[in-house]
XYZ file of C-alpha atoms in Angstrom:
485
model
C 8.283 4.366 26.260
C 6.485 5.913 23.334
C 2.773 5.179 23.468
C 2.978 2.322 20.955
C 5.263 0.073 22.915
C 3.457 -2.637 24.812
C 3.202 -6.300 25.640
C 2.865 -8.646 22.602
C 4.898 -6.344 20.371
C 6.933 -7.432 17.340
C 10.266 -5.692 16.745
C 12.204 -5.869 13.469
C 14.575 -8.844 13.261
C 18.059 -9.042 11.737
C 19.857 -7.916 9.648
C 18.496 -4.583 10.942
C 18.511 -3.511 14.567
C 15.203 -2.542 16.157
C 14.998 1.015 17.498
C 13.555 1.569 20.969
C 12.711 5.066 22.145
C 10.792 6.920 24.812
C 10.523 9.912 27.095
C 12.494 10.648 30.256
C 13.887 13.255 32.566
C 16.208 15.628 30.741
C 19.845 14.581 31.099
C 19.018 11.274 32.797
C 20.517 7.958 31.690
C 18.102 5.220 30.674
C 19.136 1.554 30.766
C 17.356 -0.725 28.326
C 17.643 -4.488 28.783
C 16.399 -7.401 26.703
C 15.799 -10.515 28.753
C 15.321 -14.071 27.525
C 13.745 -17.024 29.295
C 14.435 -17.208 32.993
C 15.398 -13.537 33.087
C 18.700 -14.115 31.271
C 20.097 -10.779 30.043
C 20.522 -10.958 26.248
C 21.709 -7.364 25.838
C 21.909 -4.063 27.683
C 21.984 -0.552 26.245
C 22.180 2.881 27.812
C 20.755 6.051 26.336
C 20.781 9.693 27.323
C 17.568 11.713 27.537
C 18.059 14.697 25.220
C 16.223 17.994 24.756
C 14.168 19.789 23.778
C 11.673 16.940 23.464
C 13.035 14.969 26.442
C 13.432 11.769 24.442
C 15.942 8.941 24.383
C 16.669 6.470 21.585
C 18.687 3.288 21.376
C 19.301 0.716 18.639
C 19.172 -2.917 19.748
C 21.696 -5.366 18.330
C 20.221 -7.299 15.377
C 18.262 -10.304 16.670
C 17.238 -13.570 15.053
C 13.525 -14.174 14.656
C 11.705 -15.560 17.666
C 10.859 -14.962 21.291
C 9.343 -14.432 23.748
C 11.558 -11.775 25.320
C 11.041 -9.211 28.054
C 12.097 -5.602 27.485
C 12.827 -3.262 30.378
C 13.731 0.421 30.548
C 15.073 1.962 33.796
C 15.705 5.550 34.775
C 16.782 5.952 38.393
C 14.161 4.208 40.521
C 11.559 4.140 37.763
C 11.256 1.177 35.441
C 8.922 -0.165 32.778
C 8.641 -3.837 31.804
C 7.119 -5.196 28.590
C 6.385 -8.906 28.174
C 5.938 -11.343 25.299
C 8.115 -9.467 22.779
C 8.990 -11.219 19.509
C 11.432 -10.407 16.736
C 10.143 -10.736 13.184
C 9.185 -8.478 10.285
C 7.307 -5.219 10.826
C 5.037 -3.900 8.066
C 3.259 -0.539 8.009
C -0.137 -0.434 6.257
C -1.541 2.934 5.254
C -4.050 4.586 2.933
C -7.749 5.364 2.732
C -10.989 3.393 3.204
C -10.086 0.285 1.199
C -7.129 -0.128 3.561
C -9.309 0.733 6.578
C -11.969 -1.920 5.764
C -11.887 -4.418 8.617
C -11.760 -8.202 8.467
C -15.442 -8.123 9.471
C -16.332 -6.460 6.144
C -14.662 -8.776 3.646
C -15.850 -11.842 1.745
C -15.852 -14.931 4.019
C -15.495 -12.689 7.073
C -16.708 -15.343 9.523
C -14.129 -17.898 8.309
C -11.367 -15.276 8.409
C -12.266 -14.258 11.967
C -12.498 -17.882 13.106
C -9.087 -18.671 11.578
C -7.396 -15.696 13.298
C -6.652 -17.754 16.405
C -4.214 -19.859 14.331
C -1.882 -16.858 13.991
C -0.728 -15.903 17.501
C 2.637 -14.753 16.112
C 1.074 -12.165 13.813
C 0.682 -9.148 16.111
C -1.472 -6.136 15.291
C -1.419 -2.443 16.219
C -3.620 0.416 14.954
C -3.082 4.153 15.230
C -6.295 6.138 15.763
C -7.291 8.615 13.047
C -5.768 11.985 13.944
C -4.644 15.118 12.132
C -2.278 17.892 13.110
C -0.976 21.134 11.628
C 2.502 20.425 13.003
C 4.681 17.303 12.968
C 4.038 15.293 16.142
C 6.663 13.238 17.978
C 4.113 10.831 19.423
C 0.748 9.449 18.344
C -2.183 11.358 19.814
C -4.223 8.215 20.354
C -4.140 4.535 19.476
C -7.163 2.466 18.504
C -5.543 -0.892 19.153
C -2.448 -1.408 21.326
C -0.135 -4.280 20.307
C -2.372 -7.352 20.452
C -2.545 -11.055 19.722
C -5.267 -11.445 17.068
C -8.530 -12.530 18.630
C -11.423 -12.523 16.179
C -14.082 -9.909 16.882
C -12.339 -7.831 19.550
C -9.465 -6.620 17.455
C -9.835 -7.822 13.858
C -13.483 -7.073 13.225
C -14.138 -4.033 15.370
C -16.962 -2.482 13.321
C -16.716 -0.981 9.836
C -13.649 0.982 8.650
C -12.062 1.025 12.124
C -9.646 -1.798 12.989
C -8.149 -4.023 11.956
C -7.357 -3.537 8.251
C -8.352 -6.608 6.243
C -5.742 -6.033 3.512
C -3.050 -5.613 6.159
C -4.158 -8.679 8.128
C -4.505 -10.932 5.072
C -1.067 -9.871 3.801
C 0.479 -10.329 7.264
C -0.955 -13.766 7.898
C 0.108 -14.872 4.382
C 3.633 -13.597 5.032
C 3.684 -15.552 8.294
C 2.551 -18.742 6.516
C 5.215 -18.235 3.831
C 8.144 -17.143 6.008
C 7.378 -18.859 9.303
C 8.681 -15.887 11.285
C 6.639 -13.497 13.476
C 5.014 -10.533 11.734
C 4.124 -7.180 13.279
C 1.433 -5.141 11.518
C 0.962 -1.413 12.096
C -2.145 0.230 10.630
C -2.408 3.986 10.008
C -5.326 4.609 7.625
C -8.207 7.062 7.198
C -11.059 6.802 4.664
C -11.722 9.490 2.070
C -8.255 11.046 2.294
C -6.120 12.305 -0.618
C -2.391 11.658 -0.932
C -1.668 15.324 -0.168
C -2.735 14.825 3.472
C -0.274 11.892 3.823
C 2.626 13.806 2.238
C 5.188 15.967 4.032
C 5.386 19.650 3.114
C 8.744 18.998 1.479
C 7.237 16.263 -0.738
C 4.358 18.540 -1.789
C 6.768 21.365 -2.615
C 8.667 18.957 -4.892
C 5.451 18.550 -6.903
C 4.598 22.251 -6.863
C 1.576 21.764 -4.638
C 2.497 24.199 -1.870
C 3.015 27.875 -2.412
C 6.336 29.339 -1.309
C 4.599 31.520 1.259
C 3.928 28.382 3.271
C 0.191 28.750 2.896
C -1.574 25.688 1.481
C -2.397 25.790 -2.203
C -4.933 23.066 -1.549
C -8.402 23.612 -0.173
C -8.587 22.659 3.485
C -12.361 22.555 3.617
C -14.021 19.183 3.312
C -15.172 18.627 -0.224
C -18.744 18.152 -1.281
C -17.672 14.927 -2.932
C -18.491 11.970 -0.705
C -15.181 10.269 -1.480
C -13.258 13.119 0.127
C -14.831 12.630 3.541
C -11.577 12.715 5.528
C -9.115 15.564 6.068
C -7.635 17.016 2.878
C -5.392 19.715 4.279
C -1.802 19.208 3.121
C 0.408 17.127 5.442
C -2.052 16.810 8.364
C -2.008 12.986 8.358
C 1.720 12.824 7.703
C 2.124 15.072 10.757
C -0.125 13.096 13.123
C -0.072 9.480 11.902
C 3.234 8.876 10.056
C 5.794 11.277 11.543
C 5.368 9.754 15.060
C 6.272 6.306 13.659
C 9.523 7.284 11.921
C 11.795 5.795 14.603
C 10.417 2.315 13.908
C 12.584 -0.133 12.003
C 10.403 -1.478 9.178
C 10.612 -4.358 6.715
C 8.071 -2.914 4.281
C 5.039 -0.737 3.589
C 1.665 -1.631 2.046
C -0.435 1.236 0.637
C -4.021 1.330 -0.664
C -5.046 4.864 -1.608
C -5.991 6.851 -4.679
C -9.781 6.899 -4.981
C -9.849 10.378 -3.399
C -7.329 11.588 -5.973
C -9.579 10.528 -8.823
C -11.499 13.634 -7.685
C -8.619 15.888 -6.589
C -5.311 16.735 -8.345
C -5.596 13.540 -10.417
C -2.909 14.495 -12.905
C -0.411 15.427 -10.187
C -0.445 11.843 -8.832
C 2.336 10.810 -11.219
C 4.483 13.183 -9.131
C 2.875 13.030 -5.681
C 2.927 9.221 -5.433
C 6.549 8.476 -6.456
C 7.590 11.468 -4.335
C 5.696 10.202 -1.271
C 7.432 6.821 -1.625
C 10.900 8.401 -1.862
C 10.126 10.812 0.972
C 8.782 8.148 3.361
C 11.815 5.959 2.627
C 14.239 8.733 3.406
C 12.326 9.679 6.569
C 12.097 6.110 7.939
C 15.760 5.471 7.125
C 16.839 8.641 8.950
C 14.354 8.198 11.818
C 15.586 4.666 12.554
C 19.240 5.739 12.696
C 19.854 4.051 9.350
C 18.298 0.691 10.332
C 15.329 0.797 7.928
C 16.549 0.061 4.394
C 16.923 3.255 2.292
C 15.079 1.353 -0.486
C 12.316 0.215 1.886
C 10.042 -2.188 -0.084
C 6.790 -0.417 -0.919
C 3.757 -2.347 -2.185
C 0.472 -0.817 -3.284
C -2.921 -1.717 -4.694
C -3.892 -0.282 -8.048
C -7.432 1.153 -8.014
C -10.303 -1.274 -8.377
C -13.654 -0.137 -9.816
C -16.458 2.268 -8.914
C -19.016 3.169 -11.635
C -20.029 1.229 -14.754
C -21.048 4.366 -16.629
C -18.411 6.892 -15.698
C -18.619 10.513 -16.849
C -14.831 10.645 -17.319
C -11.643 8.569 -17.331
C -10.280 9.802 -13.990
C -9.987 6.260 -12.538
C -8.114 5.036 -15.613
C -5.770 8.043 -15.479
C -5.170 7.548 -11.749
C -4.293 3.863 -12.272
C -1.775 4.935 -14.915
C -0.329 7.639 -12.641
C 0.032 5.047 -9.842
C 2.808 3.551 -11.980
C 4.385 6.984 -12.696
C 2.940 6.638 -16.224
C 5.091 3.603 -17.008
C 2.364 0.978 -16.614
C 4.292 -1.584 -14.607
C 6.413 -1.564 -11.433
C 9.138 -1.739 -10.290
C 10.392 0.807 -12.822
C 13.067 3.511 -13.092
C 10.917 6.114 -11.317
C 9.618 3.657 -8.710
C 12.374 1.177 -7.795
C 11.750 -1.364 -5.040
C 7.966 -1.210 -5.465
C 5.325 -3.824 -6.259
C 1.672 -3.541 -7.294
C -1.502 -5.595 -6.935
C -3.773 -5.041 -9.949
C -7.406 -4.977 -8.736
C -9.466 -3.727 -11.694
C -10.913 -7.256 -12.165
C -12.111 -7.546 -8.550
C -15.084 -5.164 -8.798
C -18.053 -5.738 -6.499
C -21.213 -4.026 -7.710
C -23.309 -5.321 -4.812
C -20.920 -4.505 -1.977
C -23.031 -3.288 0.977
C -20.327 -0.652 1.572
C -20.735 0.767 -1.949
C -19.126 -0.447 -5.182
C -16.006 1.611 -4.434
C -15.346 -0.876 -1.575
C -15.048 -4.390 -3.077
C -15.175 -7.225 -0.518
C -12.649 -9.532 -2.200
C -9.578 -8.492 -0.268
C -8.133 -12.026 -0.308
C -7.086 -11.773 -3.965
C -5.736 -8.270 -3.336
C -3.601 -9.597 -0.464
C -2.477 -12.623 -2.496
C -1.240 -10.372 -5.310
C 0.516 -8.132 -2.774
C 2.086 -11.215 -1.185
C 3.612 -12.292 -4.516
C 5.126 -8.828 -4.944
C 6.399 -8.782 -1.367
C 8.039 -12.176 -1.765
C 9.758 -11.077 -4.991
C 10.707 -7.499 -4.090
C 11.028 -7.483 -0.276
C 12.335 -11.034 0.171
C 14.262 -11.568 -3.066
C 12.408 -14.613 -4.442
C 13.880 -14.338 -7.930
C 11.898 -17.126 -9.604
C 8.464 -15.917 -8.584
C 6.080 -14.447 -11.158
C 4.532 -11.503 -9.315
C 3.007 -9.368 -12.054
C 0.818 -9.870 -15.088
C 1.824 -9.758 -18.775
C 2.879 -6.405 -20.180
C 3.269 -5.291 -23.845
C 6.844 -4.968 -25.046
C 6.286 -4.334 -28.765
C 3.587 -3.331 -31.252
C 4.048 -3.901 -35.002
C 1.737 -2.555 -37.703
C 0.805 -4.806 -40.643
C -0.166 -2.024 -43.007
C -1.451 -4.108 -45.917
C -3.795 -6.181 -43.755
C -4.811 -3.346 -41.416
C -3.667 -5.269 -38.326
C -1.674 -4.407 -35.224
C 0.351 -7.173 -33.542
C 1.046 -6.567 -29.850
C 3.721 -8.750 -28.236
C 3.604 -9.377 -24.480
C 6.287 -10.146 -21.898
C 4.648 -13.381 -20.745
C 2.462 -16.218 -21.922
C -1.155 -15.119 -22.318
C -4.389 -16.679 -21.167
C -7.476 -15.170 -22.802
C -10.463 -15.306 -20.425
C -13.077 -13.096 -22.058
C -12.868 -12.805 -25.828
C -15.727 -10.365 -26.478
C -14.580 -7.590 -24.137
C -13.714 -4.412 -26.048
C -10.482 -3.869 -24.109
C -8.186 -2.433 -26.760
C -8.645 0.977 -28.343
C -6.566 2.845 -30.888
C -6.134 6.562 -31.358
C -6.446 7.328 -35.025
C -7.221 10.981 -35.478
C -5.122 13.146 -37.749
C -4.053 15.223 -34.763
C -3.008 13.898 -31.341
C -5.203 16.193 -29.277
C -7.977 15.512 -28.703
C -7.440 11.900 -29.633
C -10.279 9.991 -31.228
C -10.251 6.578 -29.542
C -11.933 3.731 -31.431
C -12.343 0.067 -30.453
C -9.740 -2.292 -31.934
C -11.325 -5.771 -31.966
C -9.172 -8.779 -31.122
C -8.657 -10.975 -34.182
C -6.388 -13.574 -32.571
C -4.577 -14.323 -29.330
C -1.342 -16.312 -29.641
C 0.866 -17.602 -26.843
C 2.400 -14.133 -26.397
C 0.756 -11.968 -29.033
C -2.565 -10.264 -29.562
C -3.624 -9.287 -33.097
C -5.980 -6.326 -33.391
C -8.087 -5.206 -36.339
C -7.701 -1.501 -37.055
C -10.856 -1.234 -39.147
C -11.588 2.290 -40.298
C -8.450 3.589 -38.634
C -6.276 2.685 -41.622
C -2.578 3.116 -40.940
C -2.762 6.320 -38.948
C -2.336 4.779 -35.482
C -1.106 7.358 -32.983
C -1.829 5.505 -29.777
C -2.956 2.248 -28.194
C -4.595 1.667 -24.835
C -5.913 -1.327 -22.905
C -8.572 -1.586 -20.164
C -8.904 2.209 -20.127
C -12.205 2.410 -18.249
C -13.389 2.848 -14.701
C -14.947 -0.645 -14.794
C -12.994 -2.375 -17.592
C -14.156 -5.971 -17.006
C -16.372 -8.142 -14.857
C -15.205 -10.121 -11.832
C -12.016 -12.064 -12.638
C -12.802 -11.970 -16.343
C -10.648 -9.357 -17.998
C -9.378 -10.174 -21.455
C -5.760 -11.089 -20.631
C -4.070 -12.945 -17.757
C -0.930 -15.007 -17.368
C -1.057 -18.746 -16.537
C -0.610 -17.850 -12.834
C -3.933 -15.955 -12.921
C -2.491 -12.433 -12.712
C -4.253 -9.864 -14.929
C -2.435 -7.797 -17.542
C -2.375 -4.250 -16.131
C -3.974 -1.357 -18.048
C -1.720 0.742 -20.283
C -1.731 3.798 -22.483
């Protein structure tokens, strides 16, 4: 089998069929059998080992959730047996250091680690950090083979190693909500830009690779501390994502972007939607059509870093994470969901303020999106209020902004709104627009010296726009209004 098969694995349940693959002797026939309790044969498949890579692939019939099963693969006199296999939902978690932060590093780590034993049907697997100049068929190394979660050994193995706290907290919440087994696959590396996780084809779409095939991006490690991992185009796609493409997945969770606040920031509105579309196509094709072509893709919008920032790169990156539309899912990013995290800043985090410890709220917000987008819970509110209309009251010098949902105002004196009121659009002169009143769905802003020449409006456009859980606007469910421009 490929290196990431093993005892305690979770394979994707119905309606999709799980893909099983491995290596064998060229031309040989491999028999794959799924056995239930007492060795009862549930299904049998045969596959041919094909060149040039000497691999075989088979798609199992769709299976209901549950287990345990035994999986065997035979070729001639050789056979491999895997025990304690369950069918459930498989989620891939990827990104940079905020995804790589382990359960050991988060708020209430000791309680989280102690509670892990209650989730024996949430199984975890972690690919080791690796990079390659060519697309690999198999992972170079694995940090954590498929495992039953046991506190310190595999959920809190040091800092930024394994297992991802965001991934674990999302997975265990999904298990509590759905009641079916969950398989979590981590492939993350701190300090890495999106370009390293993107295929060459995706980067070409965004004009980031030169036609000669030579990288247009610098391959040297940057002097900036937040670009500590590999930056060379496609090297992490090649080594950490490409080898996983045969897997049948239920969804993806992504937490990345800090590195791109310092590299190609204004290309992210292309590179991110393109990565999503490219990964979907690749997983769909790699799994022989079993992974949904609109594979649900959830992500975390950037949290905070510096109170006094020299520029607005974090604010721009947050905006670009939504393809400049402010809210997802949208026309450019269908089938996606987002956890807003700008109100979860952690100035005193021992891992640096760029690594907030409150990953529970991050995971909760991702869970709501997953339930709505990946599992079709139509009645669930999974995102914060968003402006749908702005009307100028010229005589009174006011601007009335109408929102999509009921508003809860938590912090009245925050200067969150700004208006652009220069006579020319570039460069825009942004001035604070104080809040005069907050209605059930409207916010009234005073334009002051701006008069009637309002060319733009923005909200929470700062690297650290508000203190912990006290931005200006939320909905009654406690979800913050996302920033907008």
